[in-house]
XYZ file of N, CA, C and O in Angstrom:
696
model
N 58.220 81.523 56.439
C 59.052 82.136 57.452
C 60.094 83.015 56.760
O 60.901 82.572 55.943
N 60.015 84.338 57.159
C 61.358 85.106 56.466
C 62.277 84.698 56.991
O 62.384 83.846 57.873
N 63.318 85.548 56.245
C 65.001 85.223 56.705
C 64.956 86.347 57.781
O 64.183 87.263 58.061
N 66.391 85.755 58.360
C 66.536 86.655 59.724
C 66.944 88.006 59.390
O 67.368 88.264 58.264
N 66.809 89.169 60.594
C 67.066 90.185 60.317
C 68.745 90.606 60.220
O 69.104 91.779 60.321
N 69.517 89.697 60.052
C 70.621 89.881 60.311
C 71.358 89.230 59.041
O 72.555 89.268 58.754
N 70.210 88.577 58.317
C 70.693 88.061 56.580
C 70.078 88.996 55.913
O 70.339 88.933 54.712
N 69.346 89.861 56.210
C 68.320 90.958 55.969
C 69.419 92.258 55.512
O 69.448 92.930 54.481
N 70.390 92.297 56.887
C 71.041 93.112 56.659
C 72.186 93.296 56.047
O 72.530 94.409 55.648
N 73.246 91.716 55.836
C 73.451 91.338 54.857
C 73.304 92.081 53.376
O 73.876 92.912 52.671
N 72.220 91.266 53.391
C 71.460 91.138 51.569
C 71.653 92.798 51.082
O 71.942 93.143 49.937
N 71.402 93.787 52.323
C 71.288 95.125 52.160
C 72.263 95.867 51.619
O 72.256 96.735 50.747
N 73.566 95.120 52.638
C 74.543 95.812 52.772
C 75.444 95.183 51.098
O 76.371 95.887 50.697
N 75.180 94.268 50.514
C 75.614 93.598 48.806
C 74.791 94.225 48.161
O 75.094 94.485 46.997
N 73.500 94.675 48.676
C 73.190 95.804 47.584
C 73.790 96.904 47.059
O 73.825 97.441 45.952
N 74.312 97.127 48.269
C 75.488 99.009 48.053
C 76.199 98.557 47.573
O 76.297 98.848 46.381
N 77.011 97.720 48.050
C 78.182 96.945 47.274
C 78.031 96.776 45.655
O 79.047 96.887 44.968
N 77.043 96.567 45.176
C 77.108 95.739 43.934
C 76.664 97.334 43.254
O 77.213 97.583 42.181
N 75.639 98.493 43.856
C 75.764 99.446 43.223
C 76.899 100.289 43.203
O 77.058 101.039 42.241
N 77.674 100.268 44.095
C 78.921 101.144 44.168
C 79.715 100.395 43.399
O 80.514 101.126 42.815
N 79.895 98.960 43.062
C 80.827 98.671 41.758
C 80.298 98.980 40.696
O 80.897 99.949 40.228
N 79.402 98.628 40.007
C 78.333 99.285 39.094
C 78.804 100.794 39.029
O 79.605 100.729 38.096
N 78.803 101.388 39.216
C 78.667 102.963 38.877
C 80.018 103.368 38.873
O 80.259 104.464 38.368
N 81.172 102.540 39.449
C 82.691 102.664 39.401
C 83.273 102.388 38.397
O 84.249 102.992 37.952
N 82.522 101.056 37.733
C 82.695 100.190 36.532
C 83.801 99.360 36.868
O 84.827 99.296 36.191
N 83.565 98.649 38.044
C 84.552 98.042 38.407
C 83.938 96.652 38.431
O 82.734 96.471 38.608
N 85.074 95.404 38.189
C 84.253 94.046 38.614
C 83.559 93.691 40.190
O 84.109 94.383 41.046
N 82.836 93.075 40.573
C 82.828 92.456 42.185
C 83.074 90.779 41.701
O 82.605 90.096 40.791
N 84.098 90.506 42.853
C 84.258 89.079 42.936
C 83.787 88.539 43.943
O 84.795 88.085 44.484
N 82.965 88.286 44.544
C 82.649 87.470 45.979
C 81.131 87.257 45.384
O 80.828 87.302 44.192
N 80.119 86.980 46.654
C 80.623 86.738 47.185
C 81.387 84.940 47.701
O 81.189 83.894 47.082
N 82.154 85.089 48.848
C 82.617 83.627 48.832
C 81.922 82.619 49.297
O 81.003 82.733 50.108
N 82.350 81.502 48.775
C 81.043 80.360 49.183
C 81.367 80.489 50.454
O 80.596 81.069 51.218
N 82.596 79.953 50.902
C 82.918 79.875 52.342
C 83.789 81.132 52.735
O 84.680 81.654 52.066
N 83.251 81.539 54.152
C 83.478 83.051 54.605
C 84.906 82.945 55.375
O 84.819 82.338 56.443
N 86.242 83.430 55.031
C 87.308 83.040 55.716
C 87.474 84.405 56.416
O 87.996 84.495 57.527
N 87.114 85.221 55.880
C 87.575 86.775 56.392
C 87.317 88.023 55.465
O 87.289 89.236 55.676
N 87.122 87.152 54.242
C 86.877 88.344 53.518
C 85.317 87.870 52.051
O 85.047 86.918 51.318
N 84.963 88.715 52.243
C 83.571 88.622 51.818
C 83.335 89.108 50.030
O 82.298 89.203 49.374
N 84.952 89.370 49.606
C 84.759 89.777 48.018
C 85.841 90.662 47.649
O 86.453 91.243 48.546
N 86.124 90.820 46.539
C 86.775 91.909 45.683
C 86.826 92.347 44.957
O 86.815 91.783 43.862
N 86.916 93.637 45.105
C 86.544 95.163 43.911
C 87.805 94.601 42.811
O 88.865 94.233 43.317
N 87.651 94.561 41.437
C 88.926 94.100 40.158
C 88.433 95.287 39.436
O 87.251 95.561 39.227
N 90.044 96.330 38.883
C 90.068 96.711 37.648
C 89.431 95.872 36.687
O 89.387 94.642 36.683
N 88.866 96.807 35.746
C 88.622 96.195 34.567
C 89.958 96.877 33.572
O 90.360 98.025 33.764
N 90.403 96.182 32.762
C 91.248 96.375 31.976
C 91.053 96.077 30.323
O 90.335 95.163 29.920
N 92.039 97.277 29.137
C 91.462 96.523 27.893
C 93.016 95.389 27.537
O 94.156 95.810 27.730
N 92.841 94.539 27.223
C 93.954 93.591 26.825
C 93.220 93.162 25.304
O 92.035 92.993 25.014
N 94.459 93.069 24.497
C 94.133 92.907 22.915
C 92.238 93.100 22.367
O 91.388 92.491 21.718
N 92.357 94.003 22.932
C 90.964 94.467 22.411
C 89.698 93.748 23.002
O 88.651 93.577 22.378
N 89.914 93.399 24.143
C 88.756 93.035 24.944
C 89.009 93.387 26.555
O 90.043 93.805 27.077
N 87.824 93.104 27.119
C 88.100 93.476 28.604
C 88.685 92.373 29.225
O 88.748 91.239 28.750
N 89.236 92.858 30.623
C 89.770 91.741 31.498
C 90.037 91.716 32.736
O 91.181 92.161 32.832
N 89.719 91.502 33.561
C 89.846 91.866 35.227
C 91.337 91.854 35.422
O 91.978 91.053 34.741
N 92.069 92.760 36.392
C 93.500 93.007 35.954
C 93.640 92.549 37.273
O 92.673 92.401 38.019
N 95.031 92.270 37.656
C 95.404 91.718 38.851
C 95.709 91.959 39.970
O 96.311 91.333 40.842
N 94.954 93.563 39.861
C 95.321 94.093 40.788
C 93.692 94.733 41.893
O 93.180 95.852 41.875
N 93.269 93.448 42.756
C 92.317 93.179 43.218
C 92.004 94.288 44.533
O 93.038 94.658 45.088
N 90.506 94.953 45.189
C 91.108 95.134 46.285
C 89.643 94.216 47.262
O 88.474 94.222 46.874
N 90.111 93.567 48.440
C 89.343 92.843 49.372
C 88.686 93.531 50.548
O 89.154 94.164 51.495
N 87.745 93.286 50.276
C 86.525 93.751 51.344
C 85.867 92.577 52.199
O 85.763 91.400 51.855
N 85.368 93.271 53.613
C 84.977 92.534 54.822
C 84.140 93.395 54.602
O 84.551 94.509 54.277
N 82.335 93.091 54.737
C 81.421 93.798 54.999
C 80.504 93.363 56.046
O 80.132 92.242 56.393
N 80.191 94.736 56.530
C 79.573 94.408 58.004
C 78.245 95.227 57.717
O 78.285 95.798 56.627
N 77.375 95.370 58.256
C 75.980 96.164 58.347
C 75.255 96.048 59.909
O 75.162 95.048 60.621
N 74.842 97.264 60.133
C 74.598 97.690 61.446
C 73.683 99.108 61.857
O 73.701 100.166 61.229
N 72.781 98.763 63.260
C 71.804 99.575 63.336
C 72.654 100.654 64.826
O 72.352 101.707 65.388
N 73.790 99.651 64.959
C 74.476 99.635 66.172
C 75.711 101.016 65.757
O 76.882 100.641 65.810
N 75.487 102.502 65.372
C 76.651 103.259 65.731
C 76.137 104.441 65.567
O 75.054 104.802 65.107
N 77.453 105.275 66.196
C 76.460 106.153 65.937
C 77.673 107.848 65.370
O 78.846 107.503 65.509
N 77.612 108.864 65.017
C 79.192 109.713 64.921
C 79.044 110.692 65.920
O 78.035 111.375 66.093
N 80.365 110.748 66.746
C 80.901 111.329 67.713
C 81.886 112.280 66.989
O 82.563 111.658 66.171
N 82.141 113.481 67.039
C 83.564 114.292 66.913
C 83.930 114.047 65.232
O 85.138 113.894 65.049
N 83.144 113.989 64.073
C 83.372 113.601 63.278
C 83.629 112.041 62.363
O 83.677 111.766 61.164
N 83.759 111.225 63.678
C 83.857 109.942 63.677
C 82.593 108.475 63.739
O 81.795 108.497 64.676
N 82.526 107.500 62.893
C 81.411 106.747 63.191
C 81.952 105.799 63.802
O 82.654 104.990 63.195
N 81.740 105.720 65.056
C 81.884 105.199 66.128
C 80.849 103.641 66.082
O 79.623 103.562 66.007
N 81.957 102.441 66.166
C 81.187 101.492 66.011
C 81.796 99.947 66.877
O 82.936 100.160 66.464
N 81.899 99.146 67.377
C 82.359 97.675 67.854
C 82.274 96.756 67.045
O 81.308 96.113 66.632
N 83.311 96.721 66.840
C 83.769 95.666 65.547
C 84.334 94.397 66.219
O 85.029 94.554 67.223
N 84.101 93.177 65.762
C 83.801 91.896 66.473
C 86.043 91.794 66.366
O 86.640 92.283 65.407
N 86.586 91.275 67.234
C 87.827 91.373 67.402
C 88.530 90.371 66.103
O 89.474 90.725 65.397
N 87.774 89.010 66.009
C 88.161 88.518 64.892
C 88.071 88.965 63.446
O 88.772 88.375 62.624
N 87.389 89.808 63.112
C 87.385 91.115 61.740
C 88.385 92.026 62.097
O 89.213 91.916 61.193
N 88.865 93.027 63.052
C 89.526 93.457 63.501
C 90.667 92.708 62.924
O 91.215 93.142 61.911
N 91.147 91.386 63.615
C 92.437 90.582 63.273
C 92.575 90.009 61.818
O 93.748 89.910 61.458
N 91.940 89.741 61.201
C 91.835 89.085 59.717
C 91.919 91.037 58.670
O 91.996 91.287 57.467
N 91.866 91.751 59.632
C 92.711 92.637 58.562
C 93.640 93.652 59.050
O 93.805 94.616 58.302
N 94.375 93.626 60.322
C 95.507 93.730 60.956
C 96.178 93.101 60.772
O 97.269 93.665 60.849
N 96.314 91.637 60.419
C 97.364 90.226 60.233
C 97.249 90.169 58.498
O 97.385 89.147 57.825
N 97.036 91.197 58.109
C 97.342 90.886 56.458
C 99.151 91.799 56.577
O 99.548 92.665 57.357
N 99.677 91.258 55.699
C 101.025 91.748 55.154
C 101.185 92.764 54.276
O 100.117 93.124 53.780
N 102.130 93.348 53.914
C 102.218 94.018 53.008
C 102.361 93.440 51.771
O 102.259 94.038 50.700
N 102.654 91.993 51.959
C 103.033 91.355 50.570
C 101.471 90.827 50.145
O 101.265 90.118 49.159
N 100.436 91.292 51.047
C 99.221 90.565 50.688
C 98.002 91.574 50.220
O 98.356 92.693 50.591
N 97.160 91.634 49.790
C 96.111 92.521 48.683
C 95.681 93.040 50.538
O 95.751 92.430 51.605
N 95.318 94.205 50.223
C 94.827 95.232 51.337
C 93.112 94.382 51.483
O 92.257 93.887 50.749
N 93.394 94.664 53.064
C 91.901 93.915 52.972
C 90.977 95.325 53.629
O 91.471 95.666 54.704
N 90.282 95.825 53.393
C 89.144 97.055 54.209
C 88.107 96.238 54.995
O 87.917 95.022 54.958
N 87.207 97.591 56.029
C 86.176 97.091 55.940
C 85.004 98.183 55.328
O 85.014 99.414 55.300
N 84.142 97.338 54.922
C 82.994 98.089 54.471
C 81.841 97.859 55.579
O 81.182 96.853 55.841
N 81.835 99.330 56.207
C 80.514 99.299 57.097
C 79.126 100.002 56.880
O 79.036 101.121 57.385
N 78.201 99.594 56.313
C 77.203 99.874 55.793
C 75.950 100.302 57.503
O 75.149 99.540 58.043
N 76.252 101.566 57.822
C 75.613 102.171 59.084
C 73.896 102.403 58.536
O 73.762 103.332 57.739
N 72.537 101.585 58.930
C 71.464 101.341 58.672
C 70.483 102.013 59.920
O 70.628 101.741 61.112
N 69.681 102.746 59.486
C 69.099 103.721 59.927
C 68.237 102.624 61.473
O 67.884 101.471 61.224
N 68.057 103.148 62.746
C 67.022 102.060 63.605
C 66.220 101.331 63.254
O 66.119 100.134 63.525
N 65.308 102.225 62.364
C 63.989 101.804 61.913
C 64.600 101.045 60.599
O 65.382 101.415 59.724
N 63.813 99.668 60.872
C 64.198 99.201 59.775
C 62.814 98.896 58.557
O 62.536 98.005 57.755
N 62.181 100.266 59.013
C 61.270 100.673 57.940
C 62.124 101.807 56.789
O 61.834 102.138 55.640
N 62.958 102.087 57.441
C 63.496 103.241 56.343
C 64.732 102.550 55.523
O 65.322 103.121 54.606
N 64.999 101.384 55.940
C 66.613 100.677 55.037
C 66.003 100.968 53.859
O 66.674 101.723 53.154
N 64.802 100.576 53.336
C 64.862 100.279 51.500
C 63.440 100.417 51.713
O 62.599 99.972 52.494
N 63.504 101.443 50.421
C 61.829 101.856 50.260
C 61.773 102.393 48.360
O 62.700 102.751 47.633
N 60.654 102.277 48.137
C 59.923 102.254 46.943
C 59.103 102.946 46.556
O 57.933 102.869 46.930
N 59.713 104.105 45.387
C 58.499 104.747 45.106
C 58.211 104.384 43.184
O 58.985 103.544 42.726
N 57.307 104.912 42.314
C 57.355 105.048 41.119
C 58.598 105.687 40.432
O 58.944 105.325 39.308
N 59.105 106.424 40.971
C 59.936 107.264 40.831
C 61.890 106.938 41.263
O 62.822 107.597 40.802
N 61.994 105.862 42.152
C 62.848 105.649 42.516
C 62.706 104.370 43.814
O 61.753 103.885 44.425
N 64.170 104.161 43.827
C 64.623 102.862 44.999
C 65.113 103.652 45.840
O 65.470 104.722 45.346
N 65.247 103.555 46.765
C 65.964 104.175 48.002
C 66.547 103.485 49.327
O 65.729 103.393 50.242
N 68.142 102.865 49.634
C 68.888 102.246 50.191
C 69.035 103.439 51.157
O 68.933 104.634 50.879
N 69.290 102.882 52.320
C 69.669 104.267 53.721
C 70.134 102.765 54.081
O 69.622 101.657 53.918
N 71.496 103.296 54.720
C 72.201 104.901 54.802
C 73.141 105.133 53.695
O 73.076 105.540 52.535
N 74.065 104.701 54.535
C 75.512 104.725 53.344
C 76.978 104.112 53.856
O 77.487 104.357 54.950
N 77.419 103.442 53.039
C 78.568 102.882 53.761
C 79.814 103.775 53.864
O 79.760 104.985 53.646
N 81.063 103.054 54.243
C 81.998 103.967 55.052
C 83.103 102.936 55.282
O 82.891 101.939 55.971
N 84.090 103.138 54.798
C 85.458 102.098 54.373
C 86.383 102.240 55.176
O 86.357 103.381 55.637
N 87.544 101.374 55.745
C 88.569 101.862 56.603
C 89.292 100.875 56.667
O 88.583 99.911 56.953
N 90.754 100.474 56.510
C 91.696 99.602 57.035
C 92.573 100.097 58.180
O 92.776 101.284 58.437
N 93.060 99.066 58.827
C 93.768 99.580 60.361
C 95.145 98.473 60.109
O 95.458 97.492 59.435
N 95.585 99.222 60.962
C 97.034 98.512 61.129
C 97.083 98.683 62.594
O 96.567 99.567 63.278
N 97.864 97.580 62.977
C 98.345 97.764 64.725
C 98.295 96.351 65.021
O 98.059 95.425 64.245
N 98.632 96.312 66.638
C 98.357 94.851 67.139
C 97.414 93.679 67.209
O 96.254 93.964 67.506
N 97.633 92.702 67.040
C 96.431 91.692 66.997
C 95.836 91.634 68.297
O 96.700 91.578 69.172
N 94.366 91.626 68.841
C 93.443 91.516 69.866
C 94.048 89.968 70.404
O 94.534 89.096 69.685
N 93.902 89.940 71.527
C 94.072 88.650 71.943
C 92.927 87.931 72.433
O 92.963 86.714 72.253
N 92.030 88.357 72.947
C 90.685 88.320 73.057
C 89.719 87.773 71.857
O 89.214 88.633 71.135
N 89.507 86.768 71.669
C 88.832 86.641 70.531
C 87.134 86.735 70.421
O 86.386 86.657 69.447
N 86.861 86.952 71.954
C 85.662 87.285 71.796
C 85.250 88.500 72.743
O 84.292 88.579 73.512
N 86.033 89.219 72.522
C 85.872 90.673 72.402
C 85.589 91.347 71.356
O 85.775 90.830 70.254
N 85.069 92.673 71.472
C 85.210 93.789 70.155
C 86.614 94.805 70.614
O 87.406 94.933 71.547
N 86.283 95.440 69.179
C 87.523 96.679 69.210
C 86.736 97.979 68.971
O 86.023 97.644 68.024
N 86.402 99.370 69.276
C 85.871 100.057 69.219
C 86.616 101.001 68.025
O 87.764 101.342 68.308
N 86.223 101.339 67.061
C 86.733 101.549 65.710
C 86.302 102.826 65.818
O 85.234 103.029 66.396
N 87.162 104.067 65.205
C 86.236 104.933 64.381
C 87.172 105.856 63.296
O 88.170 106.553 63.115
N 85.941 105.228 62.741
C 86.146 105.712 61.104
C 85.853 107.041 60.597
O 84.646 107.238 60.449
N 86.640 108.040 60.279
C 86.168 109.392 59.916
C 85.563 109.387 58.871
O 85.935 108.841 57.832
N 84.001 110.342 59.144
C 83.147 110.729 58.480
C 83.827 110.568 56.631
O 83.521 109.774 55.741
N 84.827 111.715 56.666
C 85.063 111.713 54.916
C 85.135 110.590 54.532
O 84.790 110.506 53.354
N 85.499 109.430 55.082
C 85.472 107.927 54.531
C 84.091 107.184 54.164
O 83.520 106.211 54.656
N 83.822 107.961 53.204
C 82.150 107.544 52.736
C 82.772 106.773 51.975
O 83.966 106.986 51.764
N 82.080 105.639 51.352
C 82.572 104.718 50.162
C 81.429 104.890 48.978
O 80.270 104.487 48.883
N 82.209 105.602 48.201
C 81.121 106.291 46.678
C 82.093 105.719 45.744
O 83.190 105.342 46.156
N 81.684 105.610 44.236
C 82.087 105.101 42.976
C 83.671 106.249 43.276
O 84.707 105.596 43.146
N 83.852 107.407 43.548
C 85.128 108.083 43.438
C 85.923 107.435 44.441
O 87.080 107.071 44.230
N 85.158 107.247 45.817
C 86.503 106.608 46.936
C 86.781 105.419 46.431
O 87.997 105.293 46.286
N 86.140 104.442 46.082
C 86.465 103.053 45.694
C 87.430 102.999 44.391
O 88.191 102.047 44.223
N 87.348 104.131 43.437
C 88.415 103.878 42.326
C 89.823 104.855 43.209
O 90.993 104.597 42.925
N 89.612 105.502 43.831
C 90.500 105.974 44.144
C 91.624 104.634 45.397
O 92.813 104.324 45.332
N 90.585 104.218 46.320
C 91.235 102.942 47.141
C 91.957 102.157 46.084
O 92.994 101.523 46.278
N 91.411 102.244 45.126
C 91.737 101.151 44.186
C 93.418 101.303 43.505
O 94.308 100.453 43.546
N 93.463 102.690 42.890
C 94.324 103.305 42.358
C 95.575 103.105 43.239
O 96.652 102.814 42.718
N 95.426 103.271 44.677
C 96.064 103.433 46.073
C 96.431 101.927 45.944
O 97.617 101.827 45.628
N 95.954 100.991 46.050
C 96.155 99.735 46.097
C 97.265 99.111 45.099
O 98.181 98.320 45.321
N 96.837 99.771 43.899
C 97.387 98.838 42.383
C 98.913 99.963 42.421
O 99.859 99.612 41.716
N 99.048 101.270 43.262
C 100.262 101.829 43.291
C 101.871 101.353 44.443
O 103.097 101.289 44.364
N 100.609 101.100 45.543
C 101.244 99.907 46.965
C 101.522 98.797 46.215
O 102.736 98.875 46.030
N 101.159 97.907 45.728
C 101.394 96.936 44.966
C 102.748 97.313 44.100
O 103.806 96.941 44.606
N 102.809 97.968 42.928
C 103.427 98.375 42.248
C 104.793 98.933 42.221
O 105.615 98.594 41.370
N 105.149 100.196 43.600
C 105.757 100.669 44.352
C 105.849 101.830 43.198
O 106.957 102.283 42.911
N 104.334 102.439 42.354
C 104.578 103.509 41.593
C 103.779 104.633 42.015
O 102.654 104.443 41.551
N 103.806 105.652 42.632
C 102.578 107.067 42.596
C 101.793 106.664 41.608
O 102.048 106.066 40.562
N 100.632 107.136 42.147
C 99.206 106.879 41.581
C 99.049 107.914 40.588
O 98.005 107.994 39.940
């Protein structure tokens, strides 16, 4: 019996993940045994007395994957479950930025991942965003999100989130 299509999409969506740290040269920490809200984190690598070292300045990701959106007006328009919504609206400023990573997967789920001699091929591409504002009261509602297009998440946006993060932290320009 396979796994469901919804650990399917999962598994898909830690694929991008683990190549977009890979090619950033960044650590991944997750994912977590137990799922509280956040599903992992992107770590500087750092050199300390002549070796490497994950530096402390972490950033946390929620990843979602979906056949469900679609872009309107520049925007990828998507329903985000209200409790993801709140687990990164109710973070602080005194607390590591939490995003989400939405990995938007083509209908056909003949085209997610395909194989040639020549190459692997993951569709689509993910797309990063944190929000600020009020907490949903509704907990089993969605929130209708949209994330502008330029918010692709590539090896440059992720060191750059990153940079953004370890400067918020810091209180220094990047």
């Amino acid at each position: 019996m396979p796994i469901t299509v919804e650990h399917t999409k999962e598994n898909l969506c830690a694929a991008h993940v683990y190549a977009l740290s890979a090619m950033a040269g960044v650590a991944l920490r997750g994912a977590h045994v137990h799922d509280y809200g956040v599903d992992g984190s992107f770590s500087p690598v750092v050199e300390r007395e002549g070796r490497r070292a994950v530096s402390g300045f972490p950033l946390d990701f929620q990843a979602k994957s979906t056949v469900k959106w679609e872009i309107v007006d520049g925007h990828v328009i998507y329903d985000l479950e209200s409790k993801t919504y709140n687990d990164i609206v109710l973070r602080t400023e005194a607390e590591t930025t939490l995003i989400l990573i939405l990995l938007c997967l083509p209908r056909d789920s003949e085209q997610w991942h395909t194989v040639a001699p020549d190459c692997t091929t993951l569709r689509n591409c993910c797309y990063w965003h944190f929000f600020d504002g009020e907490k949903l009261d509704n907990e089993r509602s969605t929130k209708r999100i949209k994330i502008p297009v330029p918010q692709l998440l590539t090896p440059t946006s992720l060191l750059d989130l990153m940079a953004f993060e370890r400067s918020r932290r810091t209180g220094q320009a990047a």
